[in-house]
PDB file of C-alpha atoms in Angstrom:
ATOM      1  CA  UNK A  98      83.806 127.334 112.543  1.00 62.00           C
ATOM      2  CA  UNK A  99      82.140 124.122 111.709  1.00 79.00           C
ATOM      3  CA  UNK A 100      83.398 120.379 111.350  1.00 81.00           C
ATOM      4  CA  UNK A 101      83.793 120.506 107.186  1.00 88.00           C
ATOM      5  CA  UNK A 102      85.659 123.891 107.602  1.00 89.00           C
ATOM      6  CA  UNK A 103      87.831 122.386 110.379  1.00 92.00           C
ATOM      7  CA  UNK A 104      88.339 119.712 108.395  1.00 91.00           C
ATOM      8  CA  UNK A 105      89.386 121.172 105.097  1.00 92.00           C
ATOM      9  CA  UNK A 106      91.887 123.308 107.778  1.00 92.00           C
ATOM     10  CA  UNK A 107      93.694 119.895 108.756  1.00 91.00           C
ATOM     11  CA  UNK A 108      93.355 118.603 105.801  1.00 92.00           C
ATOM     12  CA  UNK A 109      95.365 121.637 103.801  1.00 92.00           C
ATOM     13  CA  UNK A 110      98.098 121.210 106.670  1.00 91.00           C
ATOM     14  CA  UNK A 111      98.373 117.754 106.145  1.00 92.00           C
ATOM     15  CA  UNK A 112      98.913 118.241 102.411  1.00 91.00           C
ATOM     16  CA  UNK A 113     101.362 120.786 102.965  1.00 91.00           C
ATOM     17  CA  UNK A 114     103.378 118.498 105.042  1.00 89.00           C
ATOM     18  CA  UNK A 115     103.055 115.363 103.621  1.00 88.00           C
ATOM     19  CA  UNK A 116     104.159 117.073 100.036  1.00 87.00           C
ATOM     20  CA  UNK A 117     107.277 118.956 102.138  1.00 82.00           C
ATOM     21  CA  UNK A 118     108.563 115.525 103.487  1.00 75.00           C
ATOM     22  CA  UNK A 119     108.575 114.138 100.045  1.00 68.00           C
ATOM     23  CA  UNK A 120     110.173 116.720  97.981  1.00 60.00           C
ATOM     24  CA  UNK A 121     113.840 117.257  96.835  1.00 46.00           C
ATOM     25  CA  UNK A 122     114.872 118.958 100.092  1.00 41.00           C
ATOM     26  CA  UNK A 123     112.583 117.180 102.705  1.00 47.00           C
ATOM     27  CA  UNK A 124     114.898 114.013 101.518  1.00 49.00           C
ATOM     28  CA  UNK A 125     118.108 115.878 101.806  1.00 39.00           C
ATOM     29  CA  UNK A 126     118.018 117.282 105.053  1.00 44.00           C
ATOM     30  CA  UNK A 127     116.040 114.703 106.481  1.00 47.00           C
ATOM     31  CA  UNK A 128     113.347 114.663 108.719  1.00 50.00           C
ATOM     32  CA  UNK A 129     111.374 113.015 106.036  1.00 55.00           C
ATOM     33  CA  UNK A 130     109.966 110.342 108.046  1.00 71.00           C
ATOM     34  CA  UNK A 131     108.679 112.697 111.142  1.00 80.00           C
ATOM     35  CA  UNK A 132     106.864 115.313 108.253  1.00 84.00           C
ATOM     36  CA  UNK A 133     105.050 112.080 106.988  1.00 91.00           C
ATOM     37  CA  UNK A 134     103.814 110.956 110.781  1.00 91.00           C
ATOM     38  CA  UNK A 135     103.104 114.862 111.375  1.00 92.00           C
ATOM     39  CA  UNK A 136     101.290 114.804 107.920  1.00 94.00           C
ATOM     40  CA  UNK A 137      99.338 111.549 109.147  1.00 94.00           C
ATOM     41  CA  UNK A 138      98.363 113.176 112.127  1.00 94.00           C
ATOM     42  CA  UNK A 139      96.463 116.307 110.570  1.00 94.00           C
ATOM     43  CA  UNK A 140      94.823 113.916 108.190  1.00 96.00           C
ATOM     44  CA  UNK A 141      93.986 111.822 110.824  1.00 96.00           C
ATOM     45  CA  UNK A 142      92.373 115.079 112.219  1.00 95.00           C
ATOM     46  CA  UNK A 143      90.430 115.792 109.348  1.00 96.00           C
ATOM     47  CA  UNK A 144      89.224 112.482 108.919  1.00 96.00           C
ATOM     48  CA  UNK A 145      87.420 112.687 113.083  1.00 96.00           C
ATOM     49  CA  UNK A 146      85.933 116.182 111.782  1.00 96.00           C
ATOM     50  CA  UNK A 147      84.341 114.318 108.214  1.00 96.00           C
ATOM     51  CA  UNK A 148      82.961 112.098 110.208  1.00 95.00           C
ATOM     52  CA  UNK A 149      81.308 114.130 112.900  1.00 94.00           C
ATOM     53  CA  UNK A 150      79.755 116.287 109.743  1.00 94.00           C
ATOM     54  CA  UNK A 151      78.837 112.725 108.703  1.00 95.00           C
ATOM     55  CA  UNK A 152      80.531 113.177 105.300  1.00 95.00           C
ATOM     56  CA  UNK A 153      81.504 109.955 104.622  1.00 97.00           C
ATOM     57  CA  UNK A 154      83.700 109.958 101.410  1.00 97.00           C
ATOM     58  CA  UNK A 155      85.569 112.678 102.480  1.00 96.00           C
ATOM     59  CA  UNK A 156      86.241 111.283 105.741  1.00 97.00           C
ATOM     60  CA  UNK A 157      87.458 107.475 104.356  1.00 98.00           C
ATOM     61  CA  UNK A 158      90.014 109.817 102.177  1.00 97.00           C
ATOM     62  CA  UNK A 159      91.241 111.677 104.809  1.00 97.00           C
ATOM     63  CA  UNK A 160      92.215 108.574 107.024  1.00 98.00           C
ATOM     64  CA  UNK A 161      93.660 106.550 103.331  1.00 97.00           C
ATOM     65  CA  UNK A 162      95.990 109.496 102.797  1.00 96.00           C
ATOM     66  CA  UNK A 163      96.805 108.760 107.026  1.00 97.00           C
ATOM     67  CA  UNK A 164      96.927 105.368 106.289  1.00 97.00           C
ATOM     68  CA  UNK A 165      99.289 105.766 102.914  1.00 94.00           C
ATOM     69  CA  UNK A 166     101.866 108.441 105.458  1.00 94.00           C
ATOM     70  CA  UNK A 167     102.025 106.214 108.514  1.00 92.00           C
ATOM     71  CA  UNK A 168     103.100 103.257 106.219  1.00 88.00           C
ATOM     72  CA  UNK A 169     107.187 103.819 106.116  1.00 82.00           C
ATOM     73  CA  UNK A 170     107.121 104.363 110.217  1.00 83.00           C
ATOM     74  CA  UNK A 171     104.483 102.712 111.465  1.00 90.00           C
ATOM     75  CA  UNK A 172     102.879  99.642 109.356  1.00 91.00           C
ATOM     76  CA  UNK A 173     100.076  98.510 112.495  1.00 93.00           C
ATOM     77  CA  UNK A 174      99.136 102.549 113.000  1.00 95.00           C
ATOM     78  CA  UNK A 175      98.693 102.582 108.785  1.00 96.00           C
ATOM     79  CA  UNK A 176      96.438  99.198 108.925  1.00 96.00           C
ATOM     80  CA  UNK A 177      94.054 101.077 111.742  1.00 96.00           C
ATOM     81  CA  UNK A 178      94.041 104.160 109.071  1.00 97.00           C
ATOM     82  CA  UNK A 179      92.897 101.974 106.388  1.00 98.00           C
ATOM     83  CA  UNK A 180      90.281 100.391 108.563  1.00 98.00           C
ATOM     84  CA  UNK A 181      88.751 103.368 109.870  1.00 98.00           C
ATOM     85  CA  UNK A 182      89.116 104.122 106.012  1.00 98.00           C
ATOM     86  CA  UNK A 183      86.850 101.612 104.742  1.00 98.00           C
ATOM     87  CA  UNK A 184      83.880 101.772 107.653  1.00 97.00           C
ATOM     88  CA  UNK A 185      83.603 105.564 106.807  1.00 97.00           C
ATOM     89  CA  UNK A 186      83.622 104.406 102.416  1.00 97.00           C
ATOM     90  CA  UNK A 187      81.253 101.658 103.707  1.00 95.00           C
ATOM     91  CA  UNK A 188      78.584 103.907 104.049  1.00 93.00           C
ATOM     92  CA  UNK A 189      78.614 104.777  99.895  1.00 88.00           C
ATOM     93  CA  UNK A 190      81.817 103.988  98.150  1.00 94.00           C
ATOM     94  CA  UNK A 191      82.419 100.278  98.437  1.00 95.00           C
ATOM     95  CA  UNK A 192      85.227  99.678  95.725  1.00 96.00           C
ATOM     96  CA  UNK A 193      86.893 102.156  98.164  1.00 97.00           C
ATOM     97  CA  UNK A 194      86.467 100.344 101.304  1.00 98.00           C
ATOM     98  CA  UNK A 195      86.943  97.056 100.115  1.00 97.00           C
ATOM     99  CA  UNK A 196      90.346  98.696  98.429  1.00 97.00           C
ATOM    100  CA  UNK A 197      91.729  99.824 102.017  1.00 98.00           C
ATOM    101  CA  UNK A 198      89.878  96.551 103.516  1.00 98.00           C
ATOM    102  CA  UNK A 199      92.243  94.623 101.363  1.00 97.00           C
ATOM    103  CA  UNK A 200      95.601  96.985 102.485  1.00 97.00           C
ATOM    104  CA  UNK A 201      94.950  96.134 105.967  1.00 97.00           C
ATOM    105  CA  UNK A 202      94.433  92.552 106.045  1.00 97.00           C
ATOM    106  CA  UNK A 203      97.456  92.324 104.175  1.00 96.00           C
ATOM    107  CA  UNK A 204      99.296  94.071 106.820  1.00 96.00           C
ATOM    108  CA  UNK A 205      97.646  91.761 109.634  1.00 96.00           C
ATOM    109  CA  UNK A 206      98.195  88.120 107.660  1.00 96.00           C
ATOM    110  CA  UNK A 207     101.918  89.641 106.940  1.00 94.00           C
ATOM    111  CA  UNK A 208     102.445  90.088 110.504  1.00 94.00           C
ATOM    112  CA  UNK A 209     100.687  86.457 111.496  1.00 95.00           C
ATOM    113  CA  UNK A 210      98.108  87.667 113.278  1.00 96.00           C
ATOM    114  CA  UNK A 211      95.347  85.557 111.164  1.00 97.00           C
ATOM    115  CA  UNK A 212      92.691  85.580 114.670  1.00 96.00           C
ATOM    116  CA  UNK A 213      92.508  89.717 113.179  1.00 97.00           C
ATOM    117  CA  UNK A 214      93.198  89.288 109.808  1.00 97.00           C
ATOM    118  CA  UNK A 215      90.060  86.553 109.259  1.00 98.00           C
ATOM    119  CA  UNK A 216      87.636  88.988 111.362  1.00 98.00           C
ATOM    120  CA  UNK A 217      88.531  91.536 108.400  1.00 98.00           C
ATOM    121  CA  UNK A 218      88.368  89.030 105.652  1.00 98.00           C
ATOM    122  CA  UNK A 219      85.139  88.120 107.134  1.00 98.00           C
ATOM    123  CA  UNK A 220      83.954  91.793 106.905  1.00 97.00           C
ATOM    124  CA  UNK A 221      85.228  91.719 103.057  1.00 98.00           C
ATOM    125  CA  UNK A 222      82.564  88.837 102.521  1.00 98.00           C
ATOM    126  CA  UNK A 223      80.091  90.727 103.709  1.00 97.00           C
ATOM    127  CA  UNK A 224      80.613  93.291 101.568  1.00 97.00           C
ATOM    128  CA  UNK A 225      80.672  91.677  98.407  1.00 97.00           C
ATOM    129  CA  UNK A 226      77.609  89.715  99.366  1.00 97.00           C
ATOM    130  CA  UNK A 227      75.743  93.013  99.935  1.00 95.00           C
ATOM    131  CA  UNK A 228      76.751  93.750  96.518  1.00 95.00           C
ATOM    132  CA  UNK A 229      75.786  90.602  94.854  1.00 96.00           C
ATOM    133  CA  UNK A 230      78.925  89.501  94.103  1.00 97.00           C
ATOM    134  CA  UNK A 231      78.665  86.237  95.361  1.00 98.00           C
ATOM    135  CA  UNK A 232      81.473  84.590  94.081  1.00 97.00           C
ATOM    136  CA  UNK A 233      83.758  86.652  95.457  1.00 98.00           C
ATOM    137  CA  UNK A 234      82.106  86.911  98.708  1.00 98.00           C
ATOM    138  CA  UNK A 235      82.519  82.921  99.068  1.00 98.00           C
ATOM    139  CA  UNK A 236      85.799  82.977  97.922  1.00 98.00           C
ATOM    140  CA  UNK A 237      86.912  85.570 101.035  1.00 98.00           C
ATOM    141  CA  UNK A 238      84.589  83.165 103.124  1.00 98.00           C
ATOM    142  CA  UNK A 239      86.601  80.307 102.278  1.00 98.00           C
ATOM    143  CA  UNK A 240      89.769  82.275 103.243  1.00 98.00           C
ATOM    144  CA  UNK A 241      88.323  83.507 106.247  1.00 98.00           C
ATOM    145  CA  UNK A 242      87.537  80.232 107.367  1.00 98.00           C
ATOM    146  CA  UNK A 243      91.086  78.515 106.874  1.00 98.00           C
ATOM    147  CA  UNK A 244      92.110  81.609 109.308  1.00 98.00           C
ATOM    148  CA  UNK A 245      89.667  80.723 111.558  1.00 98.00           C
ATOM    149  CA  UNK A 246      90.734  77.321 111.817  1.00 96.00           C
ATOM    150  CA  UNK A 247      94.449  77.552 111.715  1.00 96.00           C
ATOM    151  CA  UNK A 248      93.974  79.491 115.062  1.00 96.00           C
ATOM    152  CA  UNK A 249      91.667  77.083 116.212  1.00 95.00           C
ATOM    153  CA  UNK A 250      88.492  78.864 116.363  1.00 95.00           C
ATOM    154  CA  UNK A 251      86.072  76.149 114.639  1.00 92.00           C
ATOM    155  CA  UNK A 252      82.939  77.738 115.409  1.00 93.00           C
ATOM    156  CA  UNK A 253      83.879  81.219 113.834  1.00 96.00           C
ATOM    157  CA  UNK A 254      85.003  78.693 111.010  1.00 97.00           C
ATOM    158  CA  UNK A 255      82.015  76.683 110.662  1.00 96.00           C
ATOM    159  CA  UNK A 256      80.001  79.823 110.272  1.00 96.00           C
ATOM    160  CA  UNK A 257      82.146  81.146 107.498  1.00 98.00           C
ATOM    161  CA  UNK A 258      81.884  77.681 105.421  1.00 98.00           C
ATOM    162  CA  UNK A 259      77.399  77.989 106.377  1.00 98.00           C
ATOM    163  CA  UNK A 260      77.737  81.029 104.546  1.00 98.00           C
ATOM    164  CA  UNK A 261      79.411  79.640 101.489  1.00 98.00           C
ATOM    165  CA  UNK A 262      77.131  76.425 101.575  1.00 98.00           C
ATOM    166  CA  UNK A 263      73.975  78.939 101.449  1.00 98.00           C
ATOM    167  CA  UNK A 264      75.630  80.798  98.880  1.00 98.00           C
ATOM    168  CA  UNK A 265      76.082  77.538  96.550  1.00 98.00           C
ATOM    169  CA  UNK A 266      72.911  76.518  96.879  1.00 98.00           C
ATOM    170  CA  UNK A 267      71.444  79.917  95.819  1.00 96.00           C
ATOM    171  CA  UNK A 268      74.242  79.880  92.814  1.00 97.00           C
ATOM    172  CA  UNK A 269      72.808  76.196  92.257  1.00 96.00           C
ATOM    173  CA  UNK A 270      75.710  74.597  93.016  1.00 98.00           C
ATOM    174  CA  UNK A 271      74.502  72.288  95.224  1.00 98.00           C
ATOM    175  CA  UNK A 272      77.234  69.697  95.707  1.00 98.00           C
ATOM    176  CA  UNK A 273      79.271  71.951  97.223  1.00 98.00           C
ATOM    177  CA  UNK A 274      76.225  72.884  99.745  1.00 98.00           C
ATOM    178  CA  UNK A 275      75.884  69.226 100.578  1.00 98.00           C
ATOM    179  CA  UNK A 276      79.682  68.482 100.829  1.00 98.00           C
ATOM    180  CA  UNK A 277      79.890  71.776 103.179  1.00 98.00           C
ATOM    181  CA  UNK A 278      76.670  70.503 105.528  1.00 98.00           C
ATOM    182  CA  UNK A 279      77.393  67.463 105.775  1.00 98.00           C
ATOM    183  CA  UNK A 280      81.553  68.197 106.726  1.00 96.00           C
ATOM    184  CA  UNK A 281      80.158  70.492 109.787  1.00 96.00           C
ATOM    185  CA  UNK A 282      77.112  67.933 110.689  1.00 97.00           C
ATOM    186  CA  UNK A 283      79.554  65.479 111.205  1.00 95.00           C
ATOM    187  CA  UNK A 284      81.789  67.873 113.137  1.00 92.00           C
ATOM    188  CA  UNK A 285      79.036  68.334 115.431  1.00 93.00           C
ATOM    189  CA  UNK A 286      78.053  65.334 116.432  1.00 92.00           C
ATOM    190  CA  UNK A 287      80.407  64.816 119.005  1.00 86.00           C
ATOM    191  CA  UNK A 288      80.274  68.171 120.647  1.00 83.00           C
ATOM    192  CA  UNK A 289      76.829  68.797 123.245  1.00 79.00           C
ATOM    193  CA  UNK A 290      76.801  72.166 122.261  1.00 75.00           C
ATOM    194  CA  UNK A 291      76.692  72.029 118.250  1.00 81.00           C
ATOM    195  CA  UNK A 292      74.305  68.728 118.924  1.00 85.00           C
ATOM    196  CA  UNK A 293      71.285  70.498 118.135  1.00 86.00           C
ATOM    197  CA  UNK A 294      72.459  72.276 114.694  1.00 93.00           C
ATOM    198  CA  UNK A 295      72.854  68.988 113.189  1.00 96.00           C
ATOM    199  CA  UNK A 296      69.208  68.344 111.965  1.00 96.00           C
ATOM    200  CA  UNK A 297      69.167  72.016 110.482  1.00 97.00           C
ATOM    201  CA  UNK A 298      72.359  70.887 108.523  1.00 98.00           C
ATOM    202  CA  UNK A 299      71.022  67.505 107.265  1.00 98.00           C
ATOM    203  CA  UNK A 300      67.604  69.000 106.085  1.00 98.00           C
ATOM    204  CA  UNK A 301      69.689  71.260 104.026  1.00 98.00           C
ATOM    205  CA  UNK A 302      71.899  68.542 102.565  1.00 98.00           C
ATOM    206  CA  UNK A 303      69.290  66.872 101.498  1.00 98.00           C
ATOM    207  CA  UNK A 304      66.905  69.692 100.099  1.00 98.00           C
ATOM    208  CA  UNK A 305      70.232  69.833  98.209  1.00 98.00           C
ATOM    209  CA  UNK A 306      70.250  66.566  97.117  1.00 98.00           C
ATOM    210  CA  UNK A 307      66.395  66.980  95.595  1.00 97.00           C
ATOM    211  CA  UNK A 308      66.794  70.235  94.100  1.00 97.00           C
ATOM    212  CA  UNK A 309      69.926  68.693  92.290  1.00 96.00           C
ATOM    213  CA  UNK A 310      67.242  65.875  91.109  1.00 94.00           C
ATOM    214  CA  UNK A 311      68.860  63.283  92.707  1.00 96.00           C
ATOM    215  CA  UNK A 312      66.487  61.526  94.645  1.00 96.00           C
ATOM    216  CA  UNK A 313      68.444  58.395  94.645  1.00 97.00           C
ATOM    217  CA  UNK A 314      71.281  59.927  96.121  1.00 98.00           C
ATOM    218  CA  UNK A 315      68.874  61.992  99.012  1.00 97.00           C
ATOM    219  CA  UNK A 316      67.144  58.145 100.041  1.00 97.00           C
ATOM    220  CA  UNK A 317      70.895  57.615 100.589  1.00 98.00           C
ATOM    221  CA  UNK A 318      71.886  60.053 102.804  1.00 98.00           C
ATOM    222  CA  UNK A 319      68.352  60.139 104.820  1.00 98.00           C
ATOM    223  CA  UNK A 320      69.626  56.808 105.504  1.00 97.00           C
ATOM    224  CA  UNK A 321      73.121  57.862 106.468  1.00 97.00           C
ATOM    225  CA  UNK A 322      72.083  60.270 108.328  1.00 97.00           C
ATOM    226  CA  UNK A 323      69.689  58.313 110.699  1.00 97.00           C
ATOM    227  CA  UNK A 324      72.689  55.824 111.367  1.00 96.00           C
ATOM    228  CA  UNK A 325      75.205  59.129 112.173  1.00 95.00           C
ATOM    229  CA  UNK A 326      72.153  60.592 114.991  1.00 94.00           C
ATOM    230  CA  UNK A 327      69.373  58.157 116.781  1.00 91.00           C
ATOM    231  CA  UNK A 328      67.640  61.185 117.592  1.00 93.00           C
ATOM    232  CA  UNK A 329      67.501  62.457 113.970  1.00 96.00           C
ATOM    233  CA  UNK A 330      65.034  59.724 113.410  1.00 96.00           C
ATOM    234  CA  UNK A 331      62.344  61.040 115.551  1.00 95.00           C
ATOM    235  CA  UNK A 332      62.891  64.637 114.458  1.00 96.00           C
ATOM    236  CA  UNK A 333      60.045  66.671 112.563  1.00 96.00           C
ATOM    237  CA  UNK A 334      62.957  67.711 110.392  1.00 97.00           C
ATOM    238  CA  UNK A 335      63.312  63.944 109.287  1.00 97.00           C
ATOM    239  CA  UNK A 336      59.624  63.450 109.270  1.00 97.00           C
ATOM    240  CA  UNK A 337      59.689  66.690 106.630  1.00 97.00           C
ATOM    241  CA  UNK A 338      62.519  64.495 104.765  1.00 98.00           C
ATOM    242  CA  UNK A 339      60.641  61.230 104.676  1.00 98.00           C
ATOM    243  CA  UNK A 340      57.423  62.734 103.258  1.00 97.00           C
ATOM    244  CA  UNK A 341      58.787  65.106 100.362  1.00 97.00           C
ATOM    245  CA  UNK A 342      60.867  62.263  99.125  1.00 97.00           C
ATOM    246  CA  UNK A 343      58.360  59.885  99.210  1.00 97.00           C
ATOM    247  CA  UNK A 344      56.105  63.153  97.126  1.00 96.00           C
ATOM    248  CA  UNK A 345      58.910  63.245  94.777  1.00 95.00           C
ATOM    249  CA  UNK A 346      59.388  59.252  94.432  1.00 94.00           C
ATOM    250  CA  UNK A 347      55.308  59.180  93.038  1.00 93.00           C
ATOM    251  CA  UNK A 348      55.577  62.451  91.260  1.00 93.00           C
ATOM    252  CA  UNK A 349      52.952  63.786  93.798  1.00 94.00           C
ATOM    253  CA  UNK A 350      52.396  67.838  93.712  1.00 95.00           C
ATOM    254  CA  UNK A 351      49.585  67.621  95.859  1.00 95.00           C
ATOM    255  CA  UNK A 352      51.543  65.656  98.854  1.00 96.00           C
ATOM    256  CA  UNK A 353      54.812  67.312  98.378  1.00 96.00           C
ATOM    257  CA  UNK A 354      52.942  70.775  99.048  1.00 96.00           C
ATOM    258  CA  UNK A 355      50.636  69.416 102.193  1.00 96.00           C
ATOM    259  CA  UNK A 356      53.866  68.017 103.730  1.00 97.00           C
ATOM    260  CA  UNK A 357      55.636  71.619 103.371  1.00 97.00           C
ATOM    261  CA  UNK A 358      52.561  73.301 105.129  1.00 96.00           C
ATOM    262  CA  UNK A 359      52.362  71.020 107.793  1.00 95.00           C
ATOM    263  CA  UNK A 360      55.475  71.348 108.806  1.00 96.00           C
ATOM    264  CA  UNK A 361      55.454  75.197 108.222  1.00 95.00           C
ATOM    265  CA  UNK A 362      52.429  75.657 110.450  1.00 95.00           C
ATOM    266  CA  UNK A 363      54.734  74.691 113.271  1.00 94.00           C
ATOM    267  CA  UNK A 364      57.983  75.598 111.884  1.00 93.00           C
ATOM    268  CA  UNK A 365      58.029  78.905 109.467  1.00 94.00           C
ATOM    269  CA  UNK A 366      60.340  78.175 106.867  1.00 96.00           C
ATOM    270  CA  UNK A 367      62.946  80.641 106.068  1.00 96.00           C
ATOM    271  CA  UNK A 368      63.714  81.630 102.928  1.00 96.00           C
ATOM    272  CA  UNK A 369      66.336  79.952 101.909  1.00 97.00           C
ATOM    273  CA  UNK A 370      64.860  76.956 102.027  1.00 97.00           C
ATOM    274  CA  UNK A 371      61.603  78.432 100.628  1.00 97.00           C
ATOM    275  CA  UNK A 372      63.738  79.022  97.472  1.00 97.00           C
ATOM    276  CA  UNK A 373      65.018  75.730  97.496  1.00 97.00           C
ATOM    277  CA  UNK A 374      61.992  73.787  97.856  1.00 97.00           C
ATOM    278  CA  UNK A 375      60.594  76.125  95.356  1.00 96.00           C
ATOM    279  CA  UNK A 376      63.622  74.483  93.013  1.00 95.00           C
ATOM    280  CA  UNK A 377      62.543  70.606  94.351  1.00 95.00           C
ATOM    281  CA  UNK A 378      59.082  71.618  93.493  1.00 94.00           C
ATOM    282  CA  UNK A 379      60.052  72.910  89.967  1.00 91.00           C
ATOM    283  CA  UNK A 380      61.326  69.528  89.148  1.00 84.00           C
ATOM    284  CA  UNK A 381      58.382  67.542  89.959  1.00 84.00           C
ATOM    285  CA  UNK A 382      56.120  70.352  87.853  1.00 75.00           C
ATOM    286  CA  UNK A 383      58.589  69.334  84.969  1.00 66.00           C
ATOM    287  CA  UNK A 384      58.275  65.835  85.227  1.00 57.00           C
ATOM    288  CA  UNK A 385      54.586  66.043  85.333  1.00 54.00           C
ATOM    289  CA  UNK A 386      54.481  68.111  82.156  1.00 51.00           C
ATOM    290  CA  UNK A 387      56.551  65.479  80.222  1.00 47.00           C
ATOM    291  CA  UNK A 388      54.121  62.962  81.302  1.00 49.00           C
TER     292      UNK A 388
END
């Protein structure tokens, strides 16, 4: 007999017994309770066997209906049903993963164990951002990093709030990207580890600060920025900086363009920034045409 068959054997058992613990006389004798964690076992079962035969759907509803009998006796066991729920719906149904996502890290942040419950919220990000919806995805960032944080994990934390500065800036709302980069520059400066991510973060800002056309206000925090690190000053990243504003401050294509490539011939850009100088360099195109 193969998995699927297996399966579907499990699976009829745990219907059977999940349905008996919840009818008329499953309630009046009792044993309710032990029916339902019998019932979760089977599906439990049926849900190994899906996923062996690599059917994916079937296996993520196998472990919800687990999930949905284990909740009246055993809360944690249900959470780890809806988990293994939504990494077997991850694979093709996503409104169905992120659904059992969700009735997990409910159980975990109910409990106060936010260290788990931000890994998962973290994971629900993801999702959405693989989906394109980005405004929900920075919205479970932002939650994932105040988890992070409130158990003292600040590097799991500043990676959460990267993600939603990236995300702004590709939404265009790039005051939010520059209040984000420069909150975790400045919480790096101190720490000989993070030291080195702190030029990355204020060449962002500032490609921010251009692409919002505010020139005035990216001369400003170059500034700022040399006073916060000595060594930022010497850095090709503030070289970069120094040359595309000054391209931008005389209107100049032609300069703003050489001073990308040299510093791409050494450095590739990524594309992130690509598409953000790409936004800087729509501006000055603009202003030319006006002229």
């Amino acid at each position: 007999m193969g998995d699927e068959a297996k399966a579907k054997e499990f699976l009829d058992k745990a219907e059977k017994k999940a349905k008996s613990a919840s009818s008329g006389l499953g309630k009046l004798f009792g044993g309710g309770s032990s029916k339902l964690e019998d019932a979760a076992d089977e599906f439990t079962k049926a849900g190994n066997l899906y996923k062996m035969a690599k059917k994916w759907d079937q296996a993520g509803a196998a472990f919800q209906r687990a999930a949905e009998c284990y909740i009246k006796s055993s809360k944690h066991d249900s959470a780890q049903a809806y988990i293994s729920a939504s990494q077997c719906f991850k694979k093709g149904n996503v409104s169905s993963a992120v659904t059992c996502l969700k009735a997990a890290i409910e159980y975990y942040t109910d409990e106060g164990r936010f260290a788990i419950a931000a890994n998962h919220q973290k994971e629900l990000a993801e999702m959405y951002e693989a989906e394109g919806d980005l405004d929900q995805a920075c919205q479970c960032y932002q939650t994932a990093a105040d988890f992070y944080e409130g158990e003292s994990s600040s590097v799991s934390s500043q990676q959460c709030l990267l993600k939603i500065a990236q995300i702004s800036a590709q939404l265009e709302r790039f005051e939010r990207a520059i209040e984000i980069y420069e909150k975790v520059a400045a919480g790096s400066l101190d720490n000989n580890l993070k030291q080195f991510g702190v030029k990355e973060y204020f060449l962002r800002a500032i490609l921010c600060y251009l692409a919002n056309d505010d020139l005035v206000g990216g001369e400003r925090a170059l500034q700022r920025y040399k006073d916060m690190q000595a060594s930022f000053s010497s850095s090709r990243e503030c070289r970069l900086l120094e040359d595309i504003i000054a391209a931008c401050r005389k209107n100049n294509v032609e300069e703003f363009t050489d001073a990308i490539g040299e510093f791409n011939s050494v450095t590739q850009l990524d594309a992130w920034k690509t598409a953000v100088l790409l936004k800087v360099k729509q501006t000055l195109t603009k202003e030319e045409s006006v002229q």
